[in-house]
Coordinates of C-alpha atoms and ligand atoms in Angstrom, one line a residue:
X1 CA 98.7 107.3 126.5
X2 CA 98.3 104.5 124.1
X3 CA 96.7 107.0 121.9
X4 CA 96.5 103.9 118.9
X5 CA 94.5 101.7 121.5
X6 CA 92.0 104.2 122.0
X7 CA 91.9 104.7 118.1
X8 CA 91.7 100.9 116.8
X9 CA 89.2 100.7 119.5
X10 CA 86.3 102.7 117.5
X11 CA 88.3 101.3 114.4
X12 CA 86.8 98.0 115.8
X13 CA 83.6 99.5 116.0
X14 CA 82.9 100.0 113.2
X15 CA 84.5 97.4 111.4
X16 CA 81.8 95.1 113.4
X17 CA 78.5 97.5 112.0
X18 CA 79.9 96.9 109.1
X19 CA 80.3 100.7 108.2
X20 CA 84.5 100.3 108.4
X21 CA 85.3 102.5 105.1
X22 CA 87.4 100.1 102.0
X23 CA 89.0 102.8 99.1
X24 CA 88.9 101.1 95.8
X25 CA 92.1 102.3 94.7
X26 CA 91.9 102.1 90.6
X27 CA 94.1 103.9 87.9
X28 CA 91.2 105.7 85.8
X29 CA 92.3 105.5 81.9
X30 CA 91.9 108.5 80.5
X31 CA 90.0 107.9 76.9
X32 CA 88.8 104.7 78.0
X33 CA 85.6 105.5 80.8
X34 CA 84.5 103.8 82.6
X35 CA 87.6 101.9 83.1
X36 CA 89.7 101.1 85.0
X37 CA 92.9 99.8 86.4
X38 CA 92.4 97.9 89.2
X39 CA 94.9 98.0 92.0
X40 CA 93.2 95.2 93.7
X41 CA 95.0 91.4 93.8
X42 CA 91.7 90.3 94.3
X43 CA 89.8 92.5 91.5
X44 CA 90.7 91.4 88.1
X45 CA 93.1 94.3 86.0
X46 CA 89.8 96.6 84.6
X47 CA 87.3 97.0 86.0
X48 CA 84.0 99.5 85.1
X49 CA 83.4 101.8 87.1
X50 CA 79.1 102.3 87.8
X51 CA 79.3 104.8 90.7
X52 CA 81.3 108.2 89.2
X53 CA 80.0 111.4 90.3
X54 CA 82.1 112.1 87.2
X55 CA 78.8 112.1 85.5
X56 CA 79.2 112.9 81.8
X57 CA 82.8 111.9 81.4
X58 CA 83.9 114.8 81.3
X59 CA 86.8 114.8 83.1
X60 CA 88.7 112.8 79.7
X61 CA 86.7 114.8 77.5
X62 CA 88.9 116.5 74.8
X63 CA 87.5 119.9 75.1
X64 CA 88.1 120.0 79.1
X65 CA 91.2 118.2 78.5
X66 CA 93.6 119.9 76.4
X67 CA 92.4 123.4 78.3
X68 CA 93.5 122.2 81.5
X69 CA 96.5 121.4 79.3
X70 CA 96.9 124.9 77.4
X71 CA 96.6 126.7 80.9
X72 CA 99.5 124.6 82.1
X73 CA 102.2 125.3 79.7
X74 CA 100.9 129.1 79.5
X75 CA 100.6 130.0 83.3
X76 CA 102.6 126.7 85.0
X77 CA 100.8 124.4 88.1
X78 CA 99.9 126.6 91.2
X79 CA 98.1 129.6 91.3
X80 CA 100.8 131.1 93.9
X81 CA 98.8 132.3 96.7
X82 CA 95.3 133.5 98.3
X83 CA 92.9 135.8 95.8
X84 CA 94.1 138.4 97.8
X85 CA 97.7 137.9 97.8
X86 CA 98.6 137.1 94.7
X87 CA 96.9 134.4 93.4
X88 CA 93.6 135.3 91.3
X89 CA 94.5 134.6 87.8
X90 CA 92.8 136.1 84.3
X91 CA 91.4 131.9 84.2
X92 CA 89.4 132.6 88.1
X93 CA 87.5 135.5 86.7
X94 CA 86.8 134.0 83.6
X95 CA 84.9 130.6 85.5
X96 CA 83.0 133.1 87.4
X97 CA 81.5 134.9 84.5
X98 CA 80.9 131.7 83.4
X99 CA 79.2 130.4 86.5
X100 CA 77.2 133.9 86.6
X101 CA 75.7 133.8 83.2
X102 CA 75.0 130.1 83.5
X103 CA 73.1 130.4 86.3
X104 CA 71.6 134.0 84.9
X105 CA 73.4 136.0 88.0
X106 CA 74.7 139.0 89.0
X107 CA 77.9 137.8 90.4
X108 CA 79.5 134.6 91.2
X109 CA 82.6 132.9 93.7
X110 CA 84.7 130.2 93.2
X111 CA 85.5 128.2 96.4
X112 CA 88.3 125.2 95.7
X113 CA 85.5 122.1 96.8
X114 CA 81.9 121.9 96.7
X115 CA 81.7 121.2 100.2
X116 CA 83.8 124.2 100.9
X117 CA 81.1 126.3 99.3
X118 CA 78.5 125.4 101.6
X119 CA 80.5 125.8 104.5
X120 CA 81.6 129.1 104.1
X121 CA 78.6 130.9 102.1
X122 CA 76.7 129.1 104.7
X123 CA 78.7 130.1 108.0
X124 CA 79.2 133.7 107.5
X125 CA 75.6 133.9 106.2
X126 CA 74.2 132.5 109.0
X127 CA 77.2 134.7 111.7
X128 CA 76.5 138.1 109.9
X129 CA 73.1 138.6 108.8
X130 CA 71.7 140.1 112.6
X131 CA 69.4 137.4 114.4
X132 CA 69.0 134.7 110.6
X133 CA 67.4 132.0 111.3
X134 CA 68.5 129.3 108.6
X135 CA 65.9 126.2 108.0
X136 CA 67.9 123.5 107.2
X137 CA 66.1 120.6 104.4
X138 CA 66.2 117.7 106.9
X139 CA 68.0 115.4 104.7
X140 CA 70.5 118.3 103.4
X141 CA 74.5 117.2 102.3
X142 CA 77.4 117.3 105.7
X143 CA 78.4 120.5 103.7
X144 CA 75.5 122.3 104.8
X145 CA 74.6 120.6 108.5
X146 CA 78.6 121.6 108.8
X147 CA 77.8 125.2 107.3
X148 CA 75.5 126.3 109.7
X149 CA 76.8 124.6 112.8
X150 CA 80.0 126.9 112.8
X151 CA 78.0 130.2 111.6
X152 CA 75.7 129.9 115.1
X153 CA 72.7 130.7 113.6
X154 CA 69.3 129.8 115.0
X155 CA 68.5 126.2 112.5
X156 CA 65.4 125.4 112.3
X157 CA 65.2 121.5 110.7
X158 CA 62.1 120.6 107.8
X159 CA 60.8 118.1 106.9
X160 CA 62.5 116.1 103.8
X161 CA 60.8 117.8 100.6
X162 CA 57.9 119.4 102.8
X163 CA 57.0 123.5 101.5
X164 CA 54.2 123.1 103.9
X165 CA 56.2 121.5 107.4
X166 CA 58.5 125.1 106.2
X167 CA 55.4 127.0 106.0
X168 CA 54.5 126.6 109.4
X169 CA 57.9 126.5 110.5
X170 CA 58.6 129.8 108.5
X171 CA 55.5 131.4 110.2
X172 CA 56.5 130.4 114.0
X173 CA 59.5 133.0 113.9
X174 CA 60.2 137.0 114.0
X175 CA 58.7 138.1 111.1
X176 CA 61.5 140.5 111.6
X177 CA 64.4 138.5 111.2
X178 CA 66.5 137.3 108.7
X179 CA 65.8 133.8 107.3
X180 CA 67.2 131.6 104.9
X181 CA 65.3 128.5 103.3
X182 CA 68.5 126.1 102.3
X183 CA 67.4 122.9 100.6
X184 CA 69.1 120.5 97.3
X185 CA 66.9 120.2 93.8
X186 CA 68.8 116.4 93.7
X187 CA 69.6 114.3 96.5
X188 CA 72.3 112.3 95.9
X189 CA 71.0 109.5 98.0
X190 CA 67.3 108.9 96.9
X191 CA 67.9 110.4 93.8
X192 CA 64.6 112.4 94.2
X193 CA 64.0 115.9 93.2
X194 CA 62.7 118.7 96.0
X195 CA 59.6 120.4 94.6
X196 CA 61.2 124.5 93.5
X197 CA 57.9 126.6 92.4
X198 CA 56.2 125.3 96.3
X199 CA 59.1 125.5 98.3
X200 CA 60.5 129.4 96.4
X201 CA 56.6 130.6 96.9
X202 CA 56.8 129.4 100.3
X203 CA 59.9 131.0 101.1
X204 CA 58.8 134.0 99.7
X205 CA 55.5 134.6 101.1
X206 CA 57.6 134.5 104.1
X207 CA 60.6 137.0 102.6
X208 CA 62.8 134.7 103.1
X209 CA 66.2 133.2 100.7
X210 CA 66.5 130.6 99.4
X211 CA 70.2 129.1 99.7
X212 CA 70.0 126.1 97.0
X213 CA 72.1 123.6 96.5
X214 CA 72.4 122.1 92.7
X215 CA 75.5 119.9 92.8
X216 CA 74.3 116.4 91.5
X217 CA 72.2 118.9 89.1
X218 CA 74.9 121.3 87.3
X219 CA 75.4 120.1 83.9
X220 CA 72.8 117.1 83.6
X221 CA 69.5 119.0 83.7
X222 CA 67.9 122.3 81.9
X223 CA 68.8 123.3 78.3
X224 CA 72.5 124.9 79.1
X225 CA 72.6 122.7 81.7
X226 CA 72.8 124.8 84.6
X227 CA 70.4 122.6 86.5
X228 CA 66.6 122.0 88.3
X229 CA 66.1 125.6 88.5
X230 CA 67.0 126.5 84.8
X231 CA 65.2 123.6 83.8
X232 CA 61.7 124.6 85.6
X233 CA 62.3 128.0 85.1
X234 CA 63.5 129.5 88.4
X235 CA 67.0 130.1 88.3
X236 CA 65.7 134.2 88.7
X237 CA 63.5 133.5 91.7
X238 CA 66.3 131.9 93.5
X239 CA 68.2 134.0 95.6
X240 CA 71.7 131.3 96.0
X241 CA 72.9 129.3 94.0
X242 CA 75.1 126.7 95.0
X243 CA 77.1 124.0 93.3
X244 CA 80.0 121.7 92.6
X245 CA 82.9 121.5 89.7
X246 CA 83.9 118.0 90.5
X247 CA 80.6 115.8 89.2
X248 CA 78.7 116.7 86.1
X249 CA 81.1 119.0 85.4
X250 CA 84.7 116.8 85.7
X251 CA 87.4 119.2 87.3
X252 CA 86.9 120.1 90.7
X253 CA 85.9 123.3 92.8
X254 CA 82.3 125.5 94.5
X255 CA 81.0 127.9 94.3
X256 CA 78.3 130.4 93.9
X257 CA 76.0 133.0 92.2
X258 CA 73.4 135.5 93.0
X259 CA 73.3 139.1 93.2
X260 CA 76.6 141.1 94.0
X261 CA 76.4 141.9 96.0
X262 CA 76.3 138.8 97.7
X263 CA 78.6 137.4 96.8
X264 CA 81.5 140.6 97.8
X265 CA 79.8 140.1 100.6
X266 CA 80.9 136.4 101.2
X267 CA 83.6 137.3 99.3
X268 CA 84.7 139.8 101.7
X269 CA 83.8 137.7 104.9
X270 CA 84.5 134.5 104.6
X271 CA 87.8 132.5 106.3
X272 CA 87.1 129.7 104.4
X273 CA 86.8 131.9 101.2
X274 CA 89.9 134.2 102.3
X275 CA 92.7 132.4 103.5
X276 CA 93.7 129.4 100.5
X277 CA 95.4 129.0 98.3
X278 CA 93.4 129.6 95.1
X279 CA 92.8 126.6 92.4
X280 CA 95.5 126.0 90.2
X281 CA 94.3 128.4 86.9
X282 CA 94.4 125.3 84.8
X283 CA 91.5 123.7 86.8
X284 CA 89.5 127.3 86.3
X285 CA 90.2 126.9 82.1
X286 CA 89.4 123.1 82.6
X287 CA 85.7 123.9 84.8
X288 CA 85.2 127.3 82.2
X289 CA 85.7 124.7 79.0
X290 CA 83.3 121.8 80.7
X291 CA 81.0 124.6 81.4
X292 CA 81.2 126.2 78.2
X293 CA 80.6 122.9 75.9
X294 CA 77.8 121.2 78.3
X295 CA 75.7 125.3 78.0
X296 CA 75.4 123.8 74.0
X297 CA 76.1 119.8 73.8
X298 CA 73.1 117.8 74.7
X299 CA 74.5 114.8 73.7
X300 CA 76.2 113.6 76.6
X301 CA 72.2 114.7 79.1
X302 CA 70.8 112.8 76.0
X303 CA 72.5 109.7 75.6
X304 CA 72.9 109.6 79.7
X305 CA 68.9 109.4 79.9
X306 CA 68.9 107.0 77.7
X307 CA 71.2 104.9 79.7
X308 CA 69.7 105.1 82.5
X309 CA 66.3 104.9 81.3
X310 CA 67.1 101.8 80.1
X311 CA 69.4 99.6 83.0
X312 CA 66.0 101.0 85.3
X313 CA 63.2 99.2 82.5
X314 CA 66.2 96.5 82.1
X315 CA 66.0 96.3 86.6
X316 CA 62.5 96.8 87.0
X317 CA 62.1 92.7 84.5
X318 CA 64.1 91.1 86.1
X319 CA 62.7 91.9 89.9
X320 CA 65.2 94.1 91.3
X321 CA 64.2 97.3 94.1
X322 CA 65.9 100.0 93.1
X323 CA 64.0 103.0 94.4
X324 CA 61.7 105.2 91.8
X325 CA 62.7 108.6 91.2
X326 CA 63.2 110.2 87.9
X327 CA 66.2 111.7 88.4
X328 CA 69.8 109.6 86.8
X329 CA 71.2 107.9 90.4
X330 CA 69.5 104.2 89.9
X331 CA 70.1 103.5 93.6
X332 CA 69.7 99.3 94.5
X333 CA 68.4 99.2 98.8
X334 CA 69.7 96.5 99.6
X335 CA 69.2 97.4 103.6
X336 CA 72.2 95.6 105.4
X337 CA 75.2 96.5 106.0
X338 CA 77.1 93.2 105.6
X339 CA 75.1 91.9 103.1
X340 CA 75.4 95.9 101.0
X341 CA 79.4 95.3 101.2
X342 CA 80.1 91.7 100.1
X343 CA 78.0 92.2 97.0
X344 CA 80.0 94.8 96.4
X345 CA 83.4 92.7 97.3
X346 CA 81.9 90.1 94.3
X347 CA 80.3 92.2 92.4
X348 CA 84.2 94.1 91.4
X349 CA 85.5 90.1 92.3
X350 CA 83.9 88.1 90.1
X351 CA 82.9 90.8 87.2
X352 CA 84.9 93.6 87.4
X353 CA 81.8 95.9 88.4
X354 CA 82.8 98.7 91.2
X355 CA 80.1 99.8 92.8
X356 CA 80.7 101.3 96.1
X357 CA 78.6 100.1 98.7
X358 CA 77.0 102.8 100.6
X359 CA 76.0 102.8 104.2
X360 CA 75.9 104.4 107.4
X361 CA 76.2 107.4 107.8
X362 CA 75.9 108.4 104.8
X363 CA 72.3 106.5 105.1
X364 CA 70.5 105.4 107.2
X365 CA 70.7 102.1 109.5
X366 CA 68.2 100.3 107.5
X367 CA 69.2 102.2 104.0
X368 CA 72.1 100.4 102.9
X369 CA 72.0 100.4 99.0
X370 CA 74.3 100.6 95.7
X371 CA 74.1 103.6 94.0
X372 CA 74.0 103.6 90.3
X373 CA 74.8 106.7 87.8
X374 CA 74.9 105.5 84.1
X375 CA 77.0 108.1 82.4
X376 CA 77.3 108.3 78.6
X377 CA 79.7 106.3 77.7
X378 CA 78.6 102.9 79.3
X379 CA 77.9 101.3 76.8
X380 CA 74.7 98.6 76.0
X381 CA 76.7 95.8 76.5
X382 CA 77.5 97.2 80.6
X383 CA 74.2 97.9 81.7
X384 CA 73.4 93.3 80.0
X385 CA 76.7 92.5 82.0
X386 CA 75.3 94.1 84.9
X387 CA 72.5 93.8 84.7
X388 CA 73.4 90.1 84.2
X389 CA 75.5 89.5 87.4
X390 CA 72.6 91.1 89.3
X391 CA 70.2 88.7 88.9
X392 CA 72.4 85.7 89.5
X393 CA 74.0 87.7 92.8
X394 CA 69.6 88.1 93.8
X395 CA 68.9 84.6 93.2
X396 CA 73.0 83.5 95.4
X397 CA 71.7 85.8 98.3
X398 CA 67.8 85.1 98.3
X399 CA 67.4 89.0 98.6
X400 CA 63.7 89.7 98.7
X401 CA 62.7 90.6 95.0
X402 CA 59.6 92.9 97.2
X403 CA 59.6 96.4 95.8
X404 CA 61.6 99.0 98.1
Ligands
PLP1 C1 79.7 116.4 96.3 C2 78.7 117.5 97.6 C3 79.0 118.6 97.7 C4 80.6 118.5 97.8 O1 81.0 119.5 96.7 P1 82.3 118.6 96.4 O2 82.8 119.6 95.4 O3 82.3 117.3 95.6 O4 83.6 119.2 97.1 C5 78.0 119.0 97.9 N1 76.7 119.3 98.7 C6 76.0 118.1 98.2 C7 74.6 117.8 98.2 C8 77.0 116.9 97.1 O5 76.6 115.5 96.4

């Protein structure tokens, strides 16, 4: 059987739709974020990254780098095992304490990534709570969807950010069944933020537990970087807060926080926690340093807000349509996969601007976009250069100047 022919046929279909993914090969330049060396022959040697999830540039912060280097020198590189079999390092325990404190919870549990934390925690809760029903926001991240699917629990999808729909759907379920309301704070594709207070109130009214993904908010929102739940003073009413160490904290890893009993439950039953090598101790130490830094330092968050607001204003002045939202994410709608890819290619090749096209299946067909995430380290000159380039391309490509 010609397996390669089978693979190629499906890849060709992706290419025909304009949805084939091409990775930009970069070398991030420490100390010069958001600058990176490009290994793409068509692009300039040095490019400016406009779509990083290292939202605050913490991946190159001196405090974070030093913690990682020191811990490699003191503990070596790998953890040496799963958490259960010789892999629990003192630095994992310190990080879990830091995370529990960040969200004001009794306990925290580390995973190798945010994806794994959602997948493992939702699979375990949904499969082990008898007759559990999981109510999932329709725009939840793939990692939550996969976790819910794997749990084989009953699933009910509620309308995006719609507490009334959630209320109706909760009311229709048996009163004594355990229910989990799963949702995100900042949705990263549209950059919208959930009505958290209303969702929490509806969940409380029906005795449901709340499962909140704060991946795109931790480090960025709240006086200590505890996310939208901290900013809104709602963290103590959320049963489980999940987050990543790979985005605003600039390292890698994922976690859940909540009651001691719940974290112990997931620790004891989650295959995705138990049967995998623990994160390197140096990664844990670097993440701890990053979290601790952002608990007290406001400079990064303030400067990021300033650059985000400034880019929005500049786009408005040039009539470049972007989704209006209250977050740090600026989606510029292109609404066509081929055009979206083409604009991204030209920005890279002619202007040294790297912004990845966001196409199906990450977003629905017809809502293709370029997604800009200004950081505290993008200068005013970077903003000018970007808006200048977009203005020229907008004229050339004759994309409607209407508001998206
Ligand atoms: C990126 C992301 C994750 C996964 O986190 P990683 O640490 O990158 O695996 C989970 N949820 C949402 C909403 C995300 O965008």
